Amino acid sequence: MMDRFRMIFQYFQSNSESVMNGICGLLALASIKIYTCFDFSCPCLPWYNLAYGLGIMFVPPITLFVCGLILNRQYLVMLEEWRRPQGQRKKDLAVIRYMCFSIMQRAMVAPVVWIVVTLLDGKCLICAFSSSVDPEKFVGLANVSPVQVQQLLAKVPCKDDELMRNNTSRKAVSRYLRCWSQALGWSILLILIVAVFLARWLRPCFNQATLLQARHWSNYIDIEQKIFEETCCEHSRLFAHKCILHFFKSMRQEIKLHSFSLPRQGEGAEGGEDLLQGITDQDQVNKLLKMWYYEKPPLDISQVTQRHALGQERSSLPWADSPSTQSKFLQHTDV
Amino acid sequence: MDKFRMIFQFLQSNQESFMNGICGIMALASAQMYSAFDFNCPCLPRYNLAYGLGILLVPPFILFLLGFVLNNNVSMLAEEWRRPQGQRGKDPAVLRYMFCSMAQRAMIAPAVWVSVTLLDGKCITCAFCTSVPVETLGNASHPGLSQGEMKRVLARIPCKEIYDGQELIANEVAIRYLRCISQALGWCFLLLMTMLAFLVRSLRPCFTQAAFLKSRYWSHYIDIERKLFDETCAEHARSFAKVCIQQFFEGMSMDLELCHPPRKAPADAGEAAEKLLGIIDQGTMNTALKSWHRCKPPLHLHPPALPSGNGWAGGEQPPVPPPVPRREMAAYYSQV
């Protein structure tokens, strides 16, 4: 069972598209969960009903759509590709369009799920449109004055209201609106599924070659960016390793220069001694740690790679804008 | 348990994923804390506002600070910010990048708390029940109530059991009204935060991509360098300890040879006998252990050729190193 889990996990990780599909699915499930946890409470007041009902139906989908864009890594890749300077590589608008399209498709799933679930449940529509129902159709409301009718209709969504508790017209209005709501929900679902079906079925008839190219190059851009990030990480690890070794070596040289009790590294030194880098004393270790804090070595390992002698140059830093300061070794006078 | 270990390993492999994981856990913890919290509106005129707004705003602040505390990179940022310049300049763009990415992650749990609080509605109902528009929702012309009295009655709206103003304004009507406002605020807040996050993410590739790549690389570099340095120091400490202890035992066995006549070792000593370092009976072992406790050797490794005692046998001083010119060395200490 664990193996299966691991395999599924690895499969999702290996392919970037699969990861995106996974996130898309999770967001859709989260959307349903949020709707069921959300405590819908219609205000049952004439104008507030419409605002509240339509708000609950449309504001969360917008939030979910934007969330879907944020969580999608490909969105950033597409933006970077769109805004980069041309340089030596031409920009292919078809690739950018393809990426944009596929991102939008995935981001639309969670909002559509929310809207459909809302409509199938019916509470939102009942809340929003209970005041807009034609009172003539319902027995209990036909002979009431217009102002009162508005008040009564506004209270339809609230089952526990004292006025409405056992009112049969309330139940009739409620059923009527729920019927419309569910019909709308199922129609939207049907139209969407037919549209998706047609799109997938008819796509190979139009521009299949362009599509294949666009898909290939969009995958390529994605992979290239990932590999670049990994290579940078690898590079910074090697850089740091060399920098630290160089630092330890330079400490050893400094100690050799300043003290005469050289611990002679005999030919038969044990393997463990190499790791000590010539630093074999409590004072020396303290000195090393203090130096590491007060004066980090410059980010320049050309001395290591080209085997220059230590202490000949403290070259300027590759990334600092301010000019490098003099080495503190040279600044101190007698204490 | 295995599942947790695998998820844990995946999250740990990538430092950023690990931080995202902590971020998600804090968001879930924040939602869970809210549902576990027993909200108790005081139902008194001025206390309501203080309590409601307090519960809405103080825990997010605490969660925000907690987000910083739990982030490993805070100490890295502080160290990079406060270190002396030395031979390596400081790049403010890198510091800004590290701070921004930490602040962004720390903002998620407070945002979740505020959203959940507003969507639930209890806080706003408690805080603003005295401001309900009685004219539109109830009968303001209800006789015999001064302003203060009316506020006292309205303040009891969240506490249904003791509410006595049903003629003034119906309890359910007021609560529904306040909850509707609260939920509208909650969804608007959520939409605003999401749009803000979206803008922040979208504007970066459009304007500052090159600078961003630079800052990201160097902030990762600082992190990796710190970890590698810790690892190298740990390895060094291990080798140091090994040699120090070996020299202690060698010193002991040499002292033994000096104090006692050397015993006749068997002809084929073998490797195991070498490892015993000359300590082959209970009394000697006990003395070695006592000496390790009472008089640890100095943190100064001798080169293997020079015989030196460690002061155990008494009377023998380690050879004093020739006087070192202290002046140059004082340069290292003057920063203190």
XYZ file of C-alpha atoms in Angstrom:
671
model
C 0.000 0.000 0.000
C 2.836 2.351 0.853
C 4.529 1.498 -2.422
C 1.446 2.427 -4.331
C 1.260 5.731 -2.520
C 4.886 6.395 -3.259
C 4.425 5.518 -6.909
C 1.459 7.847 -7.253
C 3.411 10.577 -5.539
C 6.390 10.115 -7.824
C 4.190 10.030 -10.903
C 2.629 13.318 -9.986
C 5.964 14.880 -9.307
C 7.656 13.713 -12.454
C 5.411 15.486 -14.851
C 4.755 19.149 -14.386
C 1.396 18.912 -16.113
C 0.351 16.179 -13.734
C 1.258 18.408 -10.809
C -0.876 21.151 -12.235
C -3.771 18.763 -12.738
C -3.367 17.580 -9.183
C -3.510 21.115 -7.817
C -6.524 21.834 -10.004
C -8.339 18.816 -8.584
C -7.428 19.747 -5.026
C -8.732 23.252 -5.526
C -12.032 21.886 -6.877
C -12.396 19.628 -3.833
C -11.501 22.540 -1.561
C -14.175 24.607 -3.262
C -16.855 21.993 -2.474
C -15.602 21.644 1.081
C -15.678 25.419 1.646
C -19.228 25.570 0.333
C -20.437 22.836 2.669
C -18.657 24.377 5.660
C -19.919 27.828 4.872
C -22.876 28.821 6.996
C -25.237 30.414 4.484
C -27.558 32.818 6.252
C -29.793 34.935 4.061
C -30.540 38.358 5.639
C -34.240 38.214 4.625
C -34.427 41.952 3.989
C -35.670 43.418 0.685
C -32.511 44.680 -1.060
C -29.937 42.895 0.996
C -31.183 39.530 -0.268
C -30.227 40.194 -3.870
C -26.820 41.591 -2.964
C -26.040 38.712 -0.610
C -27.255 35.942 -2.884
C -25.479 37.167 -5.993
C -22.405 38.010 -3.946
C -22.119 34.488 -2.591
C -22.626 33.119 -6.059
C -20.008 35.242 -7.823
C -17.345 36.576 -5.428
C -15.934 33.214 -4.255
C -15.527 31.972 -7.846
C -13.449 35.044 -8.682
C -11.316 34.392 -5.601
C -10.919 30.738 -6.575
C -9.961 31.684 -10.115
C -7.256 34.083 -8.928
C -6.096 31.443 -6.452
C -5.849 28.962 -9.295
C -3.634 31.370 -11.198
C -1.402 32.030 -8.204
C -0.884 28.373 -7.392
C -0.009 27.497 -10.967
C 3.734 27.558 -11.538
C 3.249 27.745 -15.276
C 1.674 31.163 -14.926
C 4.988 32.648 -13.835
C 6.831 30.786 -16.574
C 4.453 32.181 -19.151
C 4.774 35.731 -17.816
C 8.553 35.522 -17.830
C 8.560 34.226 -21.381
C 6.224 37.002 -22.426
C 8.166 39.820 -20.827
C 11.735 38.758 -21.451
C 13.914 40.783 -23.777
C 14.282 39.080 -27.136
C 18.028 38.631 -27.026
C 19.209 35.780 -29.208
C 16.067 33.740 -28.907
C 12.948 34.691 -30.831
C 9.623 34.738 -29.050
C 6.912 32.488 -30.387
C 3.508 33.947 -29.683
C 1.784 30.658 -30.434
C 3.601 29.048 -27.505
C 2.624 31.863 -25.174
C -0.973 31.647 -26.337
C -1.025 27.907 -25.763
C 0.349 28.272 -22.255
C -2.124 31.039 -21.457
C -4.998 28.934 -22.695
C -4.050 25.861 -20.723
C -3.540 27.929 -17.557
C -6.941 29.556 -17.916
C -8.609 26.194 -18.507
C -7.180 24.768 -15.300
C -7.960 27.882 -13.284
C -11.587 27.805 -14.404
C -12.375 24.409 -12.958
C -12.783 25.400 -9.290
C -15.028 28.456 -9.965
C -17.264 26.426 -12.255
C -17.541 23.733 -9.593
C -18.567 26.375 -7.037
C -21.218 27.902 -9.289
C -22.673 24.536 -10.230
C -22.778 23.331 -6.622
C -24.396 26.593 -5.574
C -27.078 26.311 -8.222
C -27.782 22.651 -7.512
C -28.116 23.394 -3.826
C -30.508 26.260 -4.494
C -30.088 28.408 -1.377
C -28.380 31.296 -3.176
C -31.002 31.671 -5.851
C -33.851 31.371 -3.375
C -32.250 34.101 -1.285
C -31.510 36.389 -4.225
C -34.748 36.127 -6.198
C -37.449 35.493 -3.652
C -38.504 39.148 -3.846
C -38.731 39.019 -7.632
C -41.297 36.234 -7.789
C -44.743 37.035 -9.182
C -47.087 36.930 -6.167
C -50.127 36.229 -8.374
C -48.993 32.673 -8.902
C -49.193 31.771 -5.217
C -52.390 31.349 -3.295
C -51.499 32.901 0.008
C -49.917 36.007 -1.453
C -52.453 37.031 -4.087
C -54.574 39.281 -1.920
C -51.946 41.045 0.097
C -50.936 44.702 -0.389
C -47.779 45.290 -2.495
C -45.652 46.633 0.338
C -46.507 43.747 2.582
C -45.963 41.309 -0.235
C -42.396 42.514 -0.651
C -41.737 42.051 3.047
C -43.229 38.582 3.051
C -41.421 37.454 -0.042
C -38.134 38.740 1.370
C -38.663 36.465 4.377
C -39.216 33.323 2.331
C -35.624 32.024 2.616
C -35.780 32.136 6.429
C -37.627 29.034 7.517
C -37.470 29.831 11.217
C -38.878 33.321 11.014
C -41.985 33.604 13.186
C -44.107 35.024 10.357
C -43.157 32.309 7.949
C -42.877 29.245 10.044
C -45.888 27.314 8.820
C -46.793 29.343 5.803
C -47.612 27.120 2.847
C -46.972 29.855 0.274
C -43.446 30.113 1.619
C -42.841 26.478 0.843
C -44.400 26.907 -2.578
C -42.184 29.854 -3.453
C -39.176 28.024 -2.112
C -39.856 24.923 -4.186
C -40.490 27.010 -7.280
C -37.211 28.867 -6.988
C -35.273 25.732 -6.160
C -36.649 24.031 -9.230
C -35.430 26.877 -11.413
C -32.083 26.896 -9.683
C -31.474 23.205 -10.174
C -32.607 23.342 -13.784
C -30.112 26.140 -14.403
C -27.380 24.207 -12.634
C -27.845 21.025 -14.620
C -28.132 22.972 -17.898
C -24.861 24.761 -17.263
C -23.185 21.483 -16.412
C -24.505 19.865 -19.567
C -23.469 22.750 -21.810
C -19.979 22.818 -20.346
C -19.427 19.112 -20.723
C -20.660 19.162 -24.300
C -18.395 22.121 -25.051
C -15.357 20.368 -23.588
C -16.216 17.189 -25.448
C -16.530 19.026 -28.759
C -13.321 20.956 -28.172
C -11.327 17.805 -27.533
C -12.947 15.888 -30.374
C -12.602 18.619 -32.978
C -9.190 19.883 -32.004
C -7.184 17.491 -34.196
C -9.103 18.857 -37.209
C -7.559 22.295 -36.826
C -3.855 23.053 -36.803
C -2.640 19.855 -35.239
C 0.947 20.475 -36.276
C 1.033 23.955 -34.735
C -0.514 22.555 -31.602
C 2.108 19.850 -31.273
C 4.876 22.403 -31.711
C 3.370 24.784 -29.208
C 2.963 22.025 -26.642
C 6.500 20.785 -27.135
C 8.065 24.194 -26.727
C 5.942 25.124 -23.747
C 7.100 21.913 -22.031
C 10.635 22.751 -23.008
C 10.503 26.238 -21.480
C 9.135 24.801 -18.264
C 11.810 22.104 -18.017
C 14.568 24.521 -18.948
C 13.616 26.833 -16.122
C 13.533 23.993 -13.601
C 16.926 22.730 -14.679
C 18.348 26.230 -14.515
C 17.192 26.570 -10.923
C 18.641 23.193 -10.008
C 21.950 24.032 -11.674
C 22.110 27.314 -9.778
C 21.568 25.436 -6.525
C 24.288 22.932 -7.393
C 26.609 25.755 -8.359
C 26.044 27.694 -5.170
C 26.716 24.517 -3.162
C 30.054 23.966 -4.901
C 30.887 27.643 -4.592
C 30.185 27.588 -0.878
C 32.227 24.405 -0.411
C 35.277 25.839 -2.158
C 34.911 29.151 -0.358
C 34.874 27.484 3.050
C 37.823 25.212 2.287
C 39.736 28.220 1.050
C 38.868 30.022 4.261
C 40.163 27.196 6.423
C 43.350 27.011 4.370
C 43.915 30.742 4.632
C 43.456 30.517 8.400
C 46.086 27.829 8.553
C 48.471 29.972 6.510
C 47.885 32.936 8.797
C 48.594 30.807 11.832
C 51.763 29.490 10.228
C 52.883 33.033 9.492
C 52.301 34.242 13.032
C 53.421 31.405 15.227
C 56.640 29.518 15.319
C 55.475 26.335 16.984
C 54.544 24.689 13.761
C 52.769 21.422 14.256
C 54.796 19.605 11.671
C 52.574 17.592 9.429
C 54.540 14.369 9.238
C 54.432 12.111 6.229
C 52.662 9.464 8.225
C 49.896 11.738 9.396
C 46.718 9.849 10.033
C 43.744 10.313 7.741
C 41.880 12.087 10.487
C 44.530 14.805 10.681
C 43.759 16.008 7.162
C 40.305 17.033 8.223
C 41.827 19.113 10.972
C 43.292 21.477 8.346
C 46.131 22.300 10.663
C 43.858 23.787 13.295
C 44.681 21.869 16.418
C 44.229 24.213 19.325
C 41.356 25.741 21.263
C 42.631 29.239 20.605
C 43.024 28.550 16.911
C 39.475 27.243 16.659
C 38.139 30.288 18.505
C 40.091 32.539 16.216
C 38.676 30.788 13.188
C 35.098 31.113 14.331
C 35.559 34.757 15.228
C 37.095 35.449 11.812
C 34.173 33.748 10.138
C 31.777 36.141 11.797
C 33.685 39.382 11.707
C 35.211 39.009 8.280
C 33.536 36.649 5.902
C 35.783 35.788 2.997
C 35.165 37.536 -0.318
C 33.022 35.764 -2.871
C 35.928 35.059 -5.121
C 37.389 31.604 -5.502
C 39.511 32.358 -8.537
C 42.463 32.085 -6.173
C 41.485 28.542 -5.408
C 40.830 27.494 -8.938
C 43.948 29.171 -10.313
C 46.141 28.336 -7.299
C 47.395 31.793 -6.537
C 49.351 32.242 -3.344
C 47.282 33.445 -0.466
C 47.391 36.996 0.671
C 48.499 38.494 -2.569
C 45.207 40.028 -3.455
C 41.852 40.592 -1.895
C 39.933 41.115 -5.083
C 36.709 43.053 -5.370
C 33.402 41.376 -4.785
C 31.337 40.202 -7.707
C 27.973 41.312 -6.433
C 28.326 44.148 -4.017
C 27.776 47.586 -5.387
C 29.940 49.302 -2.791
C 33.674 49.155 -3.210
C 35.292 46.446 -1.156
C 36.926 47.543 2.046
C 40.516 46.999 2.956
C 41.326 43.872 4.792
C 41.127 44.327 8.531
C 44.416 42.486 8.917
C 46.260 45.444 7.599
C 44.433 48.079 9.579
C 45.282 47.212 13.144
C 48.134 48.840 14.947
C 49.628 47.664 18.183
C 47.020 47.100 20.801
C 3.830 6.637 10.162
C 5.580 5.674 6.951
C 3.372 8.042 5.015
C 4.318 10.887 7.322
C 7.972 10.052 6.977
C 7.754 10.129 3.194
C 5.892 13.421 3.127
C 8.386 14.767 5.635
C 11.322 13.680 3.495
C 9.824 15.257 0.408
C 9.256 18.519 2.190
C 12.723 18.559 3.674
C 14.514 17.896 0.407
C 13.646 21.289 -0.849
C 14.064 24.162 1.576
C 11.355 26.236 -0.028
C 8.924 23.333 0.019
C 9.685 22.923 3.702
C 8.822 26.526 4.396
C 5.637 26.190 2.345
C 4.767 23.122 4.378
C 5.182 24.990 7.667
C 3.091 27.786 6.210
C 0.270 25.418 5.303
C 0.408 23.719 8.699
C 0.125 27.081 10.423
C -2.864 28.022 8.285
C -4.629 24.767 9.193
C -3.669 25.229 12.841
C -5.144 28.709 12.746
C -8.487 27.446 11.373
C -8.504 24.613 13.906
C -7.715 26.996 16.773
C -10.642 29.170 15.814
C -13.086 26.278 15.787
C -11.734 25.027 19.125
C -11.965 28.469 20.673
C -14.998 28.983 22.875
C -16.279 32.405 21.891
C -18.072 34.099 24.763
C -19.540 37.502 24.043
C -19.817 39.551 27.269
C -23.137 41.166 26.176
C -22.359 44.496 27.859
C -22.377 47.846 26.025
C -18.700 48.791 25.720
C -17.115 45.429 26.488
C -18.660 43.940 23.358
C -16.701 46.140 20.994
C -13.431 45.587 22.835
C -13.904 41.813 23.007
C -15.063 41.399 19.423
C -12.350 43.519 17.875
C -9.779 42.010 20.191
C -10.574 38.467 19.089
C -10.563 39.661 15.482
C -7.210 41.441 15.586
C -4.959 40.177 18.398
C -4.584 36.484 17.439
C -3.590 37.353 13.842
C -0.847 39.568 15.191
C 0.391 36.732 17.400
C 0.231 34.300 14.479
C 2.211 36.715 12.338
C 4.983 36.927 14.923
C 4.860 33.154 15.345
C 5.321 32.802 11.593
C 8.572 34.681 11.906
C 9.710 32.738 14.944
C 9.128 29.374 13.297
C 11.007 30.396 10.188
C 14.584 29.114 10.233
C 15.725 31.855 7.966
C 15.080 34.643 10.441
C 18.384 34.041 12.193
C 20.059 33.913 8.792
C 18.583 37.277 7.874
C 19.567 38.812 11.204
C 23.092 37.451 10.904
C 23.536 38.777 7.381
C 22.125 42.140 8.397
C 24.291 42.647 11.476
C 27.584 41.142 10.422
C 30.559 43.470 10.019
C 31.308 44.211 6.415
C 34.793 42.759 6.376
C 35.906 41.631 2.951
C 32.446 40.977 1.650
C 30.034 43.795 0.873
C 26.400 43.671 1.866
C 23.716 43.767 -0.775
C 20.495 45.399 0.474
C 18.529 43.795 -2.354
C 19.322 40.344 -0.970
C 18.223 41.385 2.521
C 15.017 42.847 1.120
C 14.288 39.667 -0.811
C 14.787 37.472 2.250
C 12.612 39.718 4.399
C 9.836 39.930 1.802
C 9.659 36.198 1.254
C 9.532 35.584 5.019
C 6.868 38.253 5.543
C 4.736 36.815 2.735
C 4.764 33.371 4.303
C 4.084 34.753 7.765
C 1.012 36.614 6.495
C -0.922 33.524 5.495
C -1.990 32.238 8.911
C -3.267 35.665 10.123
C -5.182 36.119 6.867
C -6.791 32.698 7.374
C -7.796 33.626 10.938
C -9.348 36.948 9.910
C -11.228 35.334 7.012
C -12.565 32.476 9.118
C -13.588 34.903 11.857
C -15.423 37.193 9.464
C -17.114 34.334 7.592
C -18.291 32.813 10.845
C -19.815 36.095 11.963
C -19.728 35.799 15.753
C -17.071 38.503 16.252
C -18.768 41.172 14.205
C -22.150 40.288 15.707
C -20.688 40.726 19.160
C -18.739 43.898 18.368
C -21.387 45.855 16.463
C -24.717 44.704 17.870
C -25.232 48.083 19.548
C -25.004 49.808 16.153
C -27.853 47.907 14.501
C -30.224 50.304 12.632
C -33.298 49.892 14.794
C -35.343 52.340 12.694
C -35.267 50.152 9.619
C -35.258 46.720 11.212
C -37.476 47.119 14.247
C -39.690 49.679 15.963
C -37.632 52.629 17.098
C -40.748 54.224 18.477
C -40.919 51.725 21.283
C -41.632 53.883 24.287
C -39.739 54.400 27.457
C -36.193 53.668 26.452
C -33.377 56.188 26.794
C -30.255 55.907 24.671
C -28.326 54.158 27.386
C -31.129 51.714 28.067
C -31.494 50.932 24.395
C -27.775 50.277 24.065
C -27.932 47.957 27.050
C -30.771 46.037 25.480
C -29.114 45.857 22.086
C -25.868 44.686 23.635
C -27.646 41.490 24.676
C -28.469 40.483 21.122
C -25.683 37.859 20.845
C -26.832 36.219 24.090
C -30.184 34.781 23.117
C -31.046 33.431 26.574
C -31.009 36.828 28.286
C -32.289 38.990 25.423
C -35.309 41.005 26.498
C -35.831 43.404 23.597
C -37.994 41.298 21.309
C -40.484 44.163 20.891
C -37.723 46.592 20.033
C -36.096 44.457 17.371
C -36.377 40.737 16.796
C -33.295 38.786 17.786
C -33.107 36.670 14.645
C -33.523 39.705 12.395
C -30.634 41.528 14.046
C -28.356 38.506 14.036
C -29.116 37.735 10.421
C -28.391 41.312 9.470
C -25.082 41.453 11.309
C -24.008 38.075 10.054
C -24.783 39.059 6.459
C -22.583 42.146 6.809
C -19.836 40.090 8.419
C -19.823 37.466 5.697
C -19.807 40.120 2.983
C -16.789 41.704 4.683
C -15.131 38.315 4.927
C -15.472 37.481 1.271
C -14.350 40.965 0.255
C -11.305 40.634 2.499
C -10.483 37.255 0.977
C -10.875 38.622 -2.536
C -8.689 41.606 -1.712
C -5.888 39.480 -0.249
C -5.967 37.124 -3.208
C -5.829 39.995 -5.700
C -2.939 41.531 -3.770
C -1.003 38.278 -3.841
C -1.763 37.916 -7.539
C -0.518 41.419 -8.296
C 2.652 40.939 -6.301
C 3.417 37.729 -8.155
C 2.524 39.109 -11.575
C 4.389 42.387 -11.408
C 7.681 40.776 -10.582
C 8.446 39.168 -13.960
C 7.295 42.315 -15.709
C 9.655 44.689 -13.972
C 12.417 43.266 -11.865
C 13.191 39.797 -13.130
C 16.967 40.195 -13.460
C 17.356 41.702 -10.000
C 15.093 38.983 -8.621
C 17.224 36.190 -10.077
C 20.323 37.759 -8.548
C 18.778 38.190 -5.102
C 17.367 34.691 -5.106
C 20.678 33.116 -6.048
C 22.639 34.936 -3.364
C 20.076 34.347 -0.658
C 20.203 30.604 -1.408
C 23.978 30.840 -1.433
C 24.090 32.405 2.026
C 21.832 29.666 3.355
C 23.898 26.859 1.806
C 27.163 28.411 2.912
C 25.975 28.621 6.494
C 24.909 24.980 6.480
C 28.153 23.813 4.878
C 30.192 25.775 7.373
C 28.314 24.136 10.233
C 28.929 20.736 8.685
C 32.644 21.438 8.205
C 32.968 22.624 11.787
C 31.198 19.493 13.000
C 33.595 17.298 11.028
C 36.517 19.236 12.374
C 35.249 18.874 15.914
C 34.913 15.129 15.403
C 38.473 14.742 14.151
C 39.733 17.000 16.911
C 37.978 14.936 19.545
C 39.251 11.692 18.066
C 42.867 12.815 18.054
C 42.570 14.427 21.472
C 41.224 11.259 23.050
C 43.766 9.106 21.263
C 46.551 11.282 22.550
C 45.084 11.086 26.052
C 45.190 7.312 26.017
C 48.640 7.274 24.442
C 49.844 9.665 27.106
C 48.388 7.396 29.753
C 49.987 4.269 28.403
C 53.360 6.043 28.113
C 53.060 7.164 31.713
C 52.294 3.606 32.664
C 55.460 2.417 30.941
C 57.481 5.064 32.725
C 56.044 4.309 36.177
C 55.871 0.581 35.996
C 58.263 -1.850 34.417
C 56.947 -2.821 31.017
C 55.227 -6.139 31.117
C 56.143 -8.879 28.790
C 53.715 -8.584 25.931
C 52.848 -11.775 24.104
C 54.826 -12.343 20.908
C 51.936 -11.930 18.485
C 50.245 -8.798 19.857
C 47.616 -8.491 17.143
C 45.440 -5.546 16.280
C 43.130 -5.910 19.247
C 46.038 -5.589 21.669
C 47.114 -2.353 19.945
C 43.664 -0.903 20.399
C 43.891 -1.582 24.117
C 46.586 1.141 24.281
C 48.384 -0.570 27.099
C 45.457 -0.593 29.508
C 44.815 -4.209 30.304
C 43.534 -4.452 33.828
C 40.726 -3.152 35.966
C 42.815 -0.919 38.165
C 44.461 0.883 35.262
C 41.108 1.355 33.512
C 39.612 2.839 36.671
C 42.502 5.232 36.995
C 42.127 6.239 33.343
C 38.446 6.984 33.826
C 39.076 8.948 37.018
C 41.759 10.956 35.288
C 39.454 11.734 32.368
C 36.944 13.152 34.791
C 39.256 15.016 37.139
C 41.822 16.365 34.739
C 40.710 16.578 31.100
C 43.575 17.131 28.677
C 44.071 20.635 27.279
C 42.519 21.455 23.915
C 45.843 21.356 22.248
C 46.814 18.538 19.933
C 50.456 17.584 19.920
C 52.114 16.397 16.760
C 52.343 12.570 16.918
C 56.183 12.455 17.040
C 56.594 14.448 20.252
C 56.039 12.449 23.412
C 54.145 14.478 25.947
C 52.357 13.702 29.124
C 48.997 15.036 30.035
C 49.730 15.803 33.595
C 48.188 12.613 34.897
C 51.256 11.028 36.279
C 52.022 14.313 37.996
C 55.122 16.324 37.859
C 55.584 16.324 34.131
C 54.713 19.587 32.448
C 53.885 19.648 28.742
C 56.578 21.412 26.757
C 55.927 25.134 26.751
C 55.649 26.521 23.210
C 58.093 29.322 22.412
C 56.665 32.791 23.086
C 54.452 33.883 20.243
C 54.512 37.495 19.088
C 51.201 38.471 20.625
C 50.760 41.765 18.863
C 49.538 40.495 15.544
C 47.278 38.033 17.194
C 45.634 40.767 19.221
C 44.280 42.089 15.936
C 41.755 39.258 15.972
C 40.414 40.199 19.382
C 40.097 43.915 19.053
C 36.653 43.687 17.513
C 35.197 42.480 20.799
